mmCIF file of the C-alpha atoms, coordinates in Angstrom:
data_MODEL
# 
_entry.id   MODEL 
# 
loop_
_atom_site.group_PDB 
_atom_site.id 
_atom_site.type_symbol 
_atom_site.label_atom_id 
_atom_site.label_alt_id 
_atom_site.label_comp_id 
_atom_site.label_asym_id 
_atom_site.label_entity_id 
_atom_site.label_seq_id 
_atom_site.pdbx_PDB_ins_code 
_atom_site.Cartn_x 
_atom_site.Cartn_y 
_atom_site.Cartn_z 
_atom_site.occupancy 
_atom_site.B_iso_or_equiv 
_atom_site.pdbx_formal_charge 
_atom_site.auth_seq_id 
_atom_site.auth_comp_id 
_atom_site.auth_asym_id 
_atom_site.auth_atom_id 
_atom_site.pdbx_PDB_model_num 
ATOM 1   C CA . UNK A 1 1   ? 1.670  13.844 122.976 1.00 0.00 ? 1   UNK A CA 1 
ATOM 2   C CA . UNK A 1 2   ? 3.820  16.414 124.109 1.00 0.00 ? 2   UNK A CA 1 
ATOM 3   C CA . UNK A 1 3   ? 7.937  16.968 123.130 1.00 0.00 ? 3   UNK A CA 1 
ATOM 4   C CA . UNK A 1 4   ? 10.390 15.001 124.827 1.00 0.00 ? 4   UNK A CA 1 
ATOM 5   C CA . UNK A 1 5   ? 13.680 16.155 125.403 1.00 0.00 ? 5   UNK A CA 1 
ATOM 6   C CA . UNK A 1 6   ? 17.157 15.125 127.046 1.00 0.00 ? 6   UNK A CA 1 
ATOM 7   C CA . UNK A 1 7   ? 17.614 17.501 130.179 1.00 0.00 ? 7   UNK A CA 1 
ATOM 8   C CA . UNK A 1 8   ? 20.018 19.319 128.648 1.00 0.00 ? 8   UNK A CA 1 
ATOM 9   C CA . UNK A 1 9   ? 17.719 19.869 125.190 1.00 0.00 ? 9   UNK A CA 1 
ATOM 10  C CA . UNK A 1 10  ? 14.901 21.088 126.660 1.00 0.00 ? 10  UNK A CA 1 
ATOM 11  C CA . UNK A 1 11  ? 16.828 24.262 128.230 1.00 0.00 ? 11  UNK A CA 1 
ATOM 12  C CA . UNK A 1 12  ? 18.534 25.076 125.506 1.00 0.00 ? 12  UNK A CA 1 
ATOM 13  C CA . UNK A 1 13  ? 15.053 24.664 123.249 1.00 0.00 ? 13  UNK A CA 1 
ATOM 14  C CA . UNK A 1 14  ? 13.541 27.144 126.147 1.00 0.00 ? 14  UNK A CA 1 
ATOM 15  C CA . UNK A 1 15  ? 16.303 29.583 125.880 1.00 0.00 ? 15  UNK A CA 1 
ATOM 16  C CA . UNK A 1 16  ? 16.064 29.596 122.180 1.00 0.00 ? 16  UNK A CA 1 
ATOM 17  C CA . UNK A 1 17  ? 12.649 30.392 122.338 1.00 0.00 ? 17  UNK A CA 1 
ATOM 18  C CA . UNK A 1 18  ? 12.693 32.593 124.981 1.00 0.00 ? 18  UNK A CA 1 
ATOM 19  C CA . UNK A 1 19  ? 15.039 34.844 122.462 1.00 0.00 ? 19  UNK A CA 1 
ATOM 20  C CA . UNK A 1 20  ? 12.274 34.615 119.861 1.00 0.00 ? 20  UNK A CA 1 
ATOM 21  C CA . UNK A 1 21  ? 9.494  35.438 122.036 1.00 0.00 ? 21  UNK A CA 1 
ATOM 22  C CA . UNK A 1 22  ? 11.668 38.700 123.200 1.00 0.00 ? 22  UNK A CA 1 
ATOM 23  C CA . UNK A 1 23  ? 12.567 39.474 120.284 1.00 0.00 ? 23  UNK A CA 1 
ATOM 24  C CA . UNK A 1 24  ? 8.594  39.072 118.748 1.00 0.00 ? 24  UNK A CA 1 
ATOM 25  C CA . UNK A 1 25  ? 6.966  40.698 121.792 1.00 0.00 ? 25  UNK A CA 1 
ATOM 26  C CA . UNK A 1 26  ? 9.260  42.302 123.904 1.00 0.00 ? 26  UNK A CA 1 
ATOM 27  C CA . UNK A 1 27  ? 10.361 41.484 127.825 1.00 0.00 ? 27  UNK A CA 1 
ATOM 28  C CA . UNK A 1 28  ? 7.111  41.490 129.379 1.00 0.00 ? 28  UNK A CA 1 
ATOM 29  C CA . UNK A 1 29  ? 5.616  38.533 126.582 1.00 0.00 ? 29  UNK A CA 1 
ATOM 30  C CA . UNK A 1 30  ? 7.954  36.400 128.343 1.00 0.00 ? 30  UNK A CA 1 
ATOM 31  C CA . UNK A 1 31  ? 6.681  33.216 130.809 1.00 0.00 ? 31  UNK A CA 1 
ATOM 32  C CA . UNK A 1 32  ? 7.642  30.246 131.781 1.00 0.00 ? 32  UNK A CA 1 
ATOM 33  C CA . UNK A 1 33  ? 4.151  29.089 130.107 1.00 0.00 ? 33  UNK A CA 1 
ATOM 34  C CA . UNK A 1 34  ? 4.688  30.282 127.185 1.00 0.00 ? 34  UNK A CA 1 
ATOM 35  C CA . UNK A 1 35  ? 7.487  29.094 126.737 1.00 0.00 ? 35  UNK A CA 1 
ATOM 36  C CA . UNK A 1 36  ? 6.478  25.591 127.833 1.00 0.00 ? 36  UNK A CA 1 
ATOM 37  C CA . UNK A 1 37  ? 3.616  25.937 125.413 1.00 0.00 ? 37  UNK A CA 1 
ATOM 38  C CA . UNK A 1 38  ? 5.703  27.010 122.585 1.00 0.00 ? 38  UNK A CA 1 
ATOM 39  C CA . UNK A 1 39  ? 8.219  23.586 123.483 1.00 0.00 ? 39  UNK A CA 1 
ATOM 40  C CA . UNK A 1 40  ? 4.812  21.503 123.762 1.00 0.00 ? 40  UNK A CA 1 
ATOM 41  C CA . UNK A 1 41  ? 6.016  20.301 127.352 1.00 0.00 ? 41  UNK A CA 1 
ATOM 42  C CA . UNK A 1 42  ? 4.146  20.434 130.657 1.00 0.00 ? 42  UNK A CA 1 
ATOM 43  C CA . UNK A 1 43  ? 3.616  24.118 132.000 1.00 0.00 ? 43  UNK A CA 1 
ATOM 44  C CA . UNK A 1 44  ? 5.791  22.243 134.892 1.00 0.00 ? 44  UNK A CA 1 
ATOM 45  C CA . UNK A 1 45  ? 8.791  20.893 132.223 1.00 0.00 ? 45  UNK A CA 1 
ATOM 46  C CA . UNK A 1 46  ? 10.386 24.710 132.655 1.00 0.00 ? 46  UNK A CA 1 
ATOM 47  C CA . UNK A 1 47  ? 10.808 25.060 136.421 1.00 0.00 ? 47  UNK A CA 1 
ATOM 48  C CA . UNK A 1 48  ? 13.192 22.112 136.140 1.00 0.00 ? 48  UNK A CA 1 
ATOM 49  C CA . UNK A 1 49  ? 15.713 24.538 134.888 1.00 0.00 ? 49  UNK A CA 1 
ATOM 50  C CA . UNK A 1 50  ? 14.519 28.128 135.691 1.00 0.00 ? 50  UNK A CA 1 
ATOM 51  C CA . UNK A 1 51  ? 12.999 28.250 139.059 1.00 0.00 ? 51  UNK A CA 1 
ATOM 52  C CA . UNK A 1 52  ? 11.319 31.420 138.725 1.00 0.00 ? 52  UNK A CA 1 
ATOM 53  C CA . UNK A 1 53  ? 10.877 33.816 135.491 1.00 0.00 ? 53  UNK A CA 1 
ATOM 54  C CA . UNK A 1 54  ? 14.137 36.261 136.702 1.00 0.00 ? 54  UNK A CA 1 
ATOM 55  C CA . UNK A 1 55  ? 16.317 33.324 136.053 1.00 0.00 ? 55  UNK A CA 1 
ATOM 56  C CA . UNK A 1 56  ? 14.934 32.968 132.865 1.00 0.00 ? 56  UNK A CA 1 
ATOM 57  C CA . UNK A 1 57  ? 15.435 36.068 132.063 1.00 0.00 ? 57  UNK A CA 1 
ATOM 58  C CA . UNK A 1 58  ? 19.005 36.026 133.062 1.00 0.00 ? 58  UNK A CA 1 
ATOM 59  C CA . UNK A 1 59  ? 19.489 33.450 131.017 1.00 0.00 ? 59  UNK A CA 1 
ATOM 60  C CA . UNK A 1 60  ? 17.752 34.967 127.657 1.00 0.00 ? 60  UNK A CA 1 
ATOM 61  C CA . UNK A 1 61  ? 19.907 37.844 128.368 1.00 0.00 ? 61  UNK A CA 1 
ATOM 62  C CA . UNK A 1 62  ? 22.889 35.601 128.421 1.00 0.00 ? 62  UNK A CA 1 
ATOM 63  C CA . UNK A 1 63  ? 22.014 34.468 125.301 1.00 0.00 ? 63  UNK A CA 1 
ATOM 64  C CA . UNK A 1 64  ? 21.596 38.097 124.113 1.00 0.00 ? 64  UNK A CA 1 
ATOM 65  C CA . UNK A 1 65  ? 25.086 39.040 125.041 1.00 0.00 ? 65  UNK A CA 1 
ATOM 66  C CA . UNK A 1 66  ? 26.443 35.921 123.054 1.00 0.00 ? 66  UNK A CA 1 
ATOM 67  C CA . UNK A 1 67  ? 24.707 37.623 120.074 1.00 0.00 ? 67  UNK A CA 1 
ATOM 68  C CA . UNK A 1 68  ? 26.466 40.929 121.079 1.00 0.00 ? 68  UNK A CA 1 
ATOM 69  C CA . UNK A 1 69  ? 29.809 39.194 121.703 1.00 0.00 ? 69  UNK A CA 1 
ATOM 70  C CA . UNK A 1 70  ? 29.550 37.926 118.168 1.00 0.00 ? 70  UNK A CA 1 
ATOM 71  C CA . UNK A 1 71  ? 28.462 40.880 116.245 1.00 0.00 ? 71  UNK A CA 1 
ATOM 72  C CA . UNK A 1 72  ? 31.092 43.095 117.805 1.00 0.00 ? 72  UNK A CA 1 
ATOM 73  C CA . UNK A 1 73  ? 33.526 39.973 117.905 1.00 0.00 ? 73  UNK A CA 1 
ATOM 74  C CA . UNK A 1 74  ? 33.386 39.446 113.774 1.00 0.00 ? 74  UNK A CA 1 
ATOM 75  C CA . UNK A 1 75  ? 34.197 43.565 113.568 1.00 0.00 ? 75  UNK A CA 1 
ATOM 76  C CA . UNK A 1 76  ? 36.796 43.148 115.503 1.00 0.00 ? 76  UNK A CA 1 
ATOM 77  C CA . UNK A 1 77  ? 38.350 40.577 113.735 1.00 0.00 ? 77  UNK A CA 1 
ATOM 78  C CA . UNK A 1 78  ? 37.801 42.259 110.222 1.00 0.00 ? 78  UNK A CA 1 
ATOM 79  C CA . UNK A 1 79  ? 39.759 45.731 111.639 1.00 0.00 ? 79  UNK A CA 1 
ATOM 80  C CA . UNK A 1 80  ? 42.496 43.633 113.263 1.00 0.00 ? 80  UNK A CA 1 
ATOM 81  C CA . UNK A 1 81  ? 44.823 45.213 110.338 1.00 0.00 ? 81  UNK A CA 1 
ATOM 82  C CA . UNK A 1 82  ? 43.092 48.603 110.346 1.00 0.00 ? 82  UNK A CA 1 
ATOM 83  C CA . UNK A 1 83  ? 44.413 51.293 111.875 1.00 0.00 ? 83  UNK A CA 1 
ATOM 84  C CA . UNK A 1 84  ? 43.265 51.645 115.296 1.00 0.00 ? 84  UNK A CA 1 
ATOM 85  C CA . UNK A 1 85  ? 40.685 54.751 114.576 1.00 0.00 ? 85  UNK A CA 1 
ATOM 86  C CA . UNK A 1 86  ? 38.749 52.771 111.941 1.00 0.00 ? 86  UNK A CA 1 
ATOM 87  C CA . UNK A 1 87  ? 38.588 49.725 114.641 1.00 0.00 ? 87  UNK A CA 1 
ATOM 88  C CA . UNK A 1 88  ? 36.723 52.541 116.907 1.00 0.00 ? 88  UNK A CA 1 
ATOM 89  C CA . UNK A 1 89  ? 34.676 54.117 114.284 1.00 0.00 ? 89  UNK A CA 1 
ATOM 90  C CA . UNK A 1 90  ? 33.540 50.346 112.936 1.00 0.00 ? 90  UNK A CA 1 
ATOM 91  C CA . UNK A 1 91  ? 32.746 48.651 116.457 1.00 0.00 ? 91  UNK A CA 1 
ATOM 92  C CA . UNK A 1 92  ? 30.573 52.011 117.318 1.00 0.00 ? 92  UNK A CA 1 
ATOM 93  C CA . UNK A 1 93  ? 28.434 51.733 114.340 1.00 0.00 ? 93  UNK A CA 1 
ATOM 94  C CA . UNK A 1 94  ? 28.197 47.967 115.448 1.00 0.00 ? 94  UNK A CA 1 
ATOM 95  C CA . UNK A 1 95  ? 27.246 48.588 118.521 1.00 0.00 ? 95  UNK A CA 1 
ATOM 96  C CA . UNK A 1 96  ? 24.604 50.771 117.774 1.00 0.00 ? 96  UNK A CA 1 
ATOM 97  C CA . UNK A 1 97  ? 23.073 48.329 114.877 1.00 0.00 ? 97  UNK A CA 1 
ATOM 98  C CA . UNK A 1 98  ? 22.983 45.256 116.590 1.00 0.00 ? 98  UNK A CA 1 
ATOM 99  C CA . UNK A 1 99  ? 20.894 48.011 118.683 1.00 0.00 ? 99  UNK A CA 1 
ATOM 100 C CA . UNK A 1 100 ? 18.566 49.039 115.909 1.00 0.00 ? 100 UNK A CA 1 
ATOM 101 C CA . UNK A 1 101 ? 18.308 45.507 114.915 1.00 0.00 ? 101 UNK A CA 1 
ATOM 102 C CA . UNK A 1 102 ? 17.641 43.228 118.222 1.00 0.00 ? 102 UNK A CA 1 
ATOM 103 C CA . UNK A 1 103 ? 15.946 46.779 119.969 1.00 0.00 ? 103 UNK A CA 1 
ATOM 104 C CA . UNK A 1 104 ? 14.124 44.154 122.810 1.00 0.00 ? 104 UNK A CA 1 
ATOM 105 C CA . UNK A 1 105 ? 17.034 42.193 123.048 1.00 0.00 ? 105 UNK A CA 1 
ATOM 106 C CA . UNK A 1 106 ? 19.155 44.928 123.470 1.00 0.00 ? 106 UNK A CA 1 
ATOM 107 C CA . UNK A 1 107 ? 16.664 46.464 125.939 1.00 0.00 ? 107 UNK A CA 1 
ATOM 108 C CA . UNK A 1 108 ? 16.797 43.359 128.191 1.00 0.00 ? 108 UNK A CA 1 
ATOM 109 C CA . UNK A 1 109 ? 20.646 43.139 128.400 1.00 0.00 ? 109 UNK A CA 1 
ATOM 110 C CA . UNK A 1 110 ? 21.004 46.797 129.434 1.00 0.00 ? 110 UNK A CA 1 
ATOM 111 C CA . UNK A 1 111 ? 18.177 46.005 132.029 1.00 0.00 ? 111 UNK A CA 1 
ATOM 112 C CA . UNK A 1 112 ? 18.889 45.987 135.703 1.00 0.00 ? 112 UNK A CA 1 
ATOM 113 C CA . UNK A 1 113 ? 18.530 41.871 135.304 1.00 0.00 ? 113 UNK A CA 1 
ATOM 114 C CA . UNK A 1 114 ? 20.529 41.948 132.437 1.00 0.00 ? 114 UNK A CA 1 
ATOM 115 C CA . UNK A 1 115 ? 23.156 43.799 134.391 1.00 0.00 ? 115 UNK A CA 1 
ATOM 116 C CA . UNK A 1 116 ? 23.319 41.988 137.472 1.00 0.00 ? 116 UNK A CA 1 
ATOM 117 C CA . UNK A 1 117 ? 26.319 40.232 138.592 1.00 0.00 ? 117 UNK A CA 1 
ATOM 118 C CA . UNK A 1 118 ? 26.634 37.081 140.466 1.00 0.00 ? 118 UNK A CA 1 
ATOM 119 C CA . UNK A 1 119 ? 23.675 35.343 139.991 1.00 0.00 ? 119 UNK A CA 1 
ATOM 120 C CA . UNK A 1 120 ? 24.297 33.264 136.716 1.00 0.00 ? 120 UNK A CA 1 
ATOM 121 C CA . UNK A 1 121 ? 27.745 32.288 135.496 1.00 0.00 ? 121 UNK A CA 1 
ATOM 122 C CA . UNK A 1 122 ? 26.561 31.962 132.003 1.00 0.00 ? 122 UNK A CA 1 
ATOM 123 C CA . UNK A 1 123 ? 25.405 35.997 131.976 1.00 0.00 ? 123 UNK A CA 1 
ATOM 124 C CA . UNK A 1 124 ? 28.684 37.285 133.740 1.00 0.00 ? 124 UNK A CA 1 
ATOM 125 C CA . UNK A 1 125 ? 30.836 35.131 131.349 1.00 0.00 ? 125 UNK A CA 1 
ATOM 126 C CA . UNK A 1 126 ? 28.808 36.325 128.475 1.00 0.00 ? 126 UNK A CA 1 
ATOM 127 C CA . UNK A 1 127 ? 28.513 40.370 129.567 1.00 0.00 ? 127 UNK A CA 1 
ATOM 128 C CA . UNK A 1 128 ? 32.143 40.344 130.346 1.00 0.00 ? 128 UNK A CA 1 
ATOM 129 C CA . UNK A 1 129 ? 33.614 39.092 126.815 1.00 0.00 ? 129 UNK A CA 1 
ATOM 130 C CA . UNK A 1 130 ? 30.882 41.272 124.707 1.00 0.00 ? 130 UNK A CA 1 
ATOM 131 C CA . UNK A 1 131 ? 32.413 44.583 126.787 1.00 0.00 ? 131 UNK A CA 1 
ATOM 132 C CA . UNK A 1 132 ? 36.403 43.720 125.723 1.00 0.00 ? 132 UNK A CA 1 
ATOM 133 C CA . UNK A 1 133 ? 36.038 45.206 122.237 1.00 0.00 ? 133 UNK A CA 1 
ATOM 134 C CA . UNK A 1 134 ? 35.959 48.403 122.802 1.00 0.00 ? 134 UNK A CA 1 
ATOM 135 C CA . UNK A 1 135 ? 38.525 49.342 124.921 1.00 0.00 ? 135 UNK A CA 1 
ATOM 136 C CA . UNK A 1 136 ? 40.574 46.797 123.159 1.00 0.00 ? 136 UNK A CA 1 
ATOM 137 C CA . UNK A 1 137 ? 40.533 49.072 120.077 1.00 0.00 ? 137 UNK A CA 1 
ATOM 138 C CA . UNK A 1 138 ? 41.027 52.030 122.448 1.00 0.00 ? 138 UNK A CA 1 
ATOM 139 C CA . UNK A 1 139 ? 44.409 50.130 123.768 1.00 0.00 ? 139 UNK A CA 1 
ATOM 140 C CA . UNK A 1 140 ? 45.286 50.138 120.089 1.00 0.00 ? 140 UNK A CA 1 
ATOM 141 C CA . UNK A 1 141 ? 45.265 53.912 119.910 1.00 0.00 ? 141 UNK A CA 1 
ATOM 142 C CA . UNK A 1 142 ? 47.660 54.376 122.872 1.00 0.00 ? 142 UNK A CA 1 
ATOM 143 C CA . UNK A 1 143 ? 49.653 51.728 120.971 1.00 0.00 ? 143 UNK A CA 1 
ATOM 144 C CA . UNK A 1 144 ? 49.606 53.759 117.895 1.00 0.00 ? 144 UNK A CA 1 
ATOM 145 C CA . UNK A 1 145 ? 50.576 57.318 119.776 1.00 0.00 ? 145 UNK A CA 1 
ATOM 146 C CA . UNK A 1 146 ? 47.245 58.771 119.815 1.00 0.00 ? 146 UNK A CA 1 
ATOM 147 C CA . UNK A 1 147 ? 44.840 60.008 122.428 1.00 0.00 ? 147 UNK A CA 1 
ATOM 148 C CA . UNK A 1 148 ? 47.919 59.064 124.717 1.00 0.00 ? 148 UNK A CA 1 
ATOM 149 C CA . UNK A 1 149 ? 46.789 61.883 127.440 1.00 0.00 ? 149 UNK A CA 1 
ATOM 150 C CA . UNK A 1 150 ? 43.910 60.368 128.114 1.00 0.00 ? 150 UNK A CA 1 
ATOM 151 C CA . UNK A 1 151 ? 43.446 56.730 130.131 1.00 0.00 ? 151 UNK A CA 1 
ATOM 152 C CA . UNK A 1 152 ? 42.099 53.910 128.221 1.00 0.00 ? 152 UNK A CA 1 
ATOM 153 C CA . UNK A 1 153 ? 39.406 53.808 131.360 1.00 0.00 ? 153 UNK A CA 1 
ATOM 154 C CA . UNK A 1 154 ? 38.315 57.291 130.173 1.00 0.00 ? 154 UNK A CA 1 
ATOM 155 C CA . UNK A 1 155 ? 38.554 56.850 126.439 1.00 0.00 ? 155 UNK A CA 1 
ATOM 156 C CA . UNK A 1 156 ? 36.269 53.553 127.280 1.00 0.00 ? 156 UNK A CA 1 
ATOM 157 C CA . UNK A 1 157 ? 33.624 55.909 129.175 1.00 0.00 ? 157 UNK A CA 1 
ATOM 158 C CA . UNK A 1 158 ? 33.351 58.388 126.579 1.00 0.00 ? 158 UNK A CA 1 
ATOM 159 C CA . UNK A 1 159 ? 33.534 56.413 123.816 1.00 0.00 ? 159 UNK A CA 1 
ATOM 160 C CA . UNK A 1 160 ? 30.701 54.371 125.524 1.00 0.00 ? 160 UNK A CA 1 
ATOM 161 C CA . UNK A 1 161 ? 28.409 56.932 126.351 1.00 0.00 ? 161 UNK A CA 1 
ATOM 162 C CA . UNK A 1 162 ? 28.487 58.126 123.114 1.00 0.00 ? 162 UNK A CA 1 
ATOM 163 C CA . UNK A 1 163 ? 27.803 54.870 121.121 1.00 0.00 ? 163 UNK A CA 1 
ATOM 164 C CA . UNK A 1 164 ? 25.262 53.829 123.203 1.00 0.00 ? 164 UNK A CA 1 
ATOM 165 C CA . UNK A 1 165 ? 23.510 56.675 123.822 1.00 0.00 ? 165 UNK A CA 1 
ATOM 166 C CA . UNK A 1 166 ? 22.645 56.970 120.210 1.00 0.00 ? 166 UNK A CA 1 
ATOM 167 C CA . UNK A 1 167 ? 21.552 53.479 120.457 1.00 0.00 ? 167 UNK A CA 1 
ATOM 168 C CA . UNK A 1 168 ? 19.202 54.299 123.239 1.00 0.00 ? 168 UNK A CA 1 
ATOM 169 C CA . UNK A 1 169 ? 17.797 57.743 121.620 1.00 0.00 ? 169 UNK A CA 1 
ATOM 170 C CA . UNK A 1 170 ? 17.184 55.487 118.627 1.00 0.00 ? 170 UNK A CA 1 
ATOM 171 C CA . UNK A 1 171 ? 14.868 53.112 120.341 1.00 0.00 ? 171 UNK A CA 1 
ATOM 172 C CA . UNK A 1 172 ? 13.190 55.920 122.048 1.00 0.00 ? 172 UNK A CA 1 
ATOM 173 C CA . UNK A 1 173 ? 12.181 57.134 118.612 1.00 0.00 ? 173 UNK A CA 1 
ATOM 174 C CA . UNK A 1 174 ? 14.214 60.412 119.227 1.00 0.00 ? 174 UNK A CA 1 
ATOM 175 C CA . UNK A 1 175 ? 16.817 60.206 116.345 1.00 0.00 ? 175 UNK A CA 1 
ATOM 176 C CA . UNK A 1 176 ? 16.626 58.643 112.803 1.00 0.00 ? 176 UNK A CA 1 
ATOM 177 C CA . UNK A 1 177 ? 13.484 57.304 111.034 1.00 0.00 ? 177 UNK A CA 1 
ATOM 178 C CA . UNK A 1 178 ? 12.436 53.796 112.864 1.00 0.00 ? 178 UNK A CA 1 
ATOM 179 C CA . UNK A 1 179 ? 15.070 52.409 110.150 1.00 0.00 ? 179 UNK A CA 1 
ATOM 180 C CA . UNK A 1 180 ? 18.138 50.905 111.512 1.00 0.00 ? 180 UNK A CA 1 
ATOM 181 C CA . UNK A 1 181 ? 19.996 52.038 108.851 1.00 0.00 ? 181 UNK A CA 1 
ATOM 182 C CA . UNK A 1 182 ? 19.010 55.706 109.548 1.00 0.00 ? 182 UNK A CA 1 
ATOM 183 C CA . UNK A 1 183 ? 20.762 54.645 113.471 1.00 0.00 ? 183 UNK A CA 1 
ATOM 184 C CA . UNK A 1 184 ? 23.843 53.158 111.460 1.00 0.00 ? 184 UNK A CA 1 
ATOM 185 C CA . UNK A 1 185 ? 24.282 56.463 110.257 1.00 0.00 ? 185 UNK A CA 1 
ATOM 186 C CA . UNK A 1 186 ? 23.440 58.764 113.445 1.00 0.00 ? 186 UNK A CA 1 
ATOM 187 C CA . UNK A 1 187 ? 26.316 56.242 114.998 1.00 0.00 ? 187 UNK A CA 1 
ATOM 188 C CA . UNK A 1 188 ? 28.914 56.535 111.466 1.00 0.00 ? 188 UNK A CA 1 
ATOM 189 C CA . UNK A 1 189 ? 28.462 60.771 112.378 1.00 0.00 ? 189 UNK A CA 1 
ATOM 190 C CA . UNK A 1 190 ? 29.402 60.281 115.727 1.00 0.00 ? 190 UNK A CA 1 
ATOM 191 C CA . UNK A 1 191 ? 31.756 58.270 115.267 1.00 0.00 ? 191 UNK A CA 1 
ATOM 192 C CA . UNK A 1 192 ? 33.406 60.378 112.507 1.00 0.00 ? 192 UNK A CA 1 
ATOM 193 C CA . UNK A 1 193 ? 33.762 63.438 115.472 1.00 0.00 ? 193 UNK A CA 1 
ATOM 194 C CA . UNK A 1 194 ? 35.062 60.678 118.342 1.00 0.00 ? 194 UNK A CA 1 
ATOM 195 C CA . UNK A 1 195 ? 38.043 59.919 116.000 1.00 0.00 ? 195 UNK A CA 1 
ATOM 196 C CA . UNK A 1 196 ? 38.475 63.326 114.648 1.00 0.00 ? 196 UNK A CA 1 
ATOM 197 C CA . UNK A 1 197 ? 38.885 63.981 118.625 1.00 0.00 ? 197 UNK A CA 1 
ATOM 198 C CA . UNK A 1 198 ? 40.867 61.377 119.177 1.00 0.00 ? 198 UNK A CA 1 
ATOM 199 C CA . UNK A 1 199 ? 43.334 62.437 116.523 1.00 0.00 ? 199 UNK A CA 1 
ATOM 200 C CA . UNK A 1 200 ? 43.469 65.657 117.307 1.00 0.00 ? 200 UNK A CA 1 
ATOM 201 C CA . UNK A 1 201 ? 44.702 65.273 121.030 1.00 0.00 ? 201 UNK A CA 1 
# 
């Protein structure tokens, strides 16, 4: 007999699974089917909530930026009586292991789907709060007198692009060892020159 579930259960079960499968097998293991299969409902049970696999998606990736939002959140919090540089330096070497540690996960939330806007609440909400960190930290070091010649926009971009580049050449195999603490590293060196930058404007 297969699972039953209240309506609400069921996609949250699916969700949570759909994050497992991701994370096992990468975006293309997941279906609607499987997932069904996995929740031992009906191969029907999962259209209920996602009409078509794209809106599952979006909502996995929601789900991914949560995870995101939380790792960067909890740095955050412990180098809210740092000085502003470490906050940087800390939340770029978090970026780029929650990277080396969720790699599909992270793949599917910097995916077109993963970056759409206005089709799913739940992804917009959850995108939106996991990209305040950063140039929340960067506010801190106009607060602080540093870096004050440059816009937080622009200290956002580059500080960006550098963090998550890394991340990317690390799942493309073209930095570090396969090890994500070799990536923590790669990210702690870059890091190190971003503030030393910073300071020195």
């Amino acid at each position: 007999m297969g699972a039953t579930y209240h309506h609400g259960s069921l996609r949250e079960t699916l969700l949570d699974a759909g994050v497992e499968l991701v994370a096992e097998a990468g975006i293309d293991a997941l279906s609607l089917r499987e997932l069904a299969r996995r929740a031992g409902v009906s191969s029907a049970a999962p259209y209920r909530h996602f009409p078509d696999k794209d809106a599952l998606l979006r909502g996995v990736a929601a789900r991914g930026y949560q995870r995101f939002d939380q790792a960067l959140g909890k740095v955050s919090k412990q180098c809210a009586e740092t000085s502003a540089l470490e906050a940087v330096q800390q939340l770029g070497v978090a970026y780029v292991r929650f990277a080396a540690r969720n790699p599909n996960l992270f793949r599917l939330i910097f995916s077109p789907i993963g970056q759409a806007s206005g089709h799913d609440p739940e992804l917009d909400k959850a995108c939106r709060q996991s990209a305040e960190h950063l140039p929340r930290a960067l506010m801190r070091l106009h607060e602080e007198g540093i870096a004050t010649s440059i816009s937080v926009q622009e200290l956002t971009e580059l500080a960006w692009a550098l963090v998550h580049g890394v991340a990317m050449l690390y799942l493309d195999g073209l930095v570090g060892d396969g090890k994500p603490l070799s990536a923590e590293k790669a990210a702690e060196r870059v890091t190190q020159h971003l503030v030393a930058l910073f300071r020195a404007d």
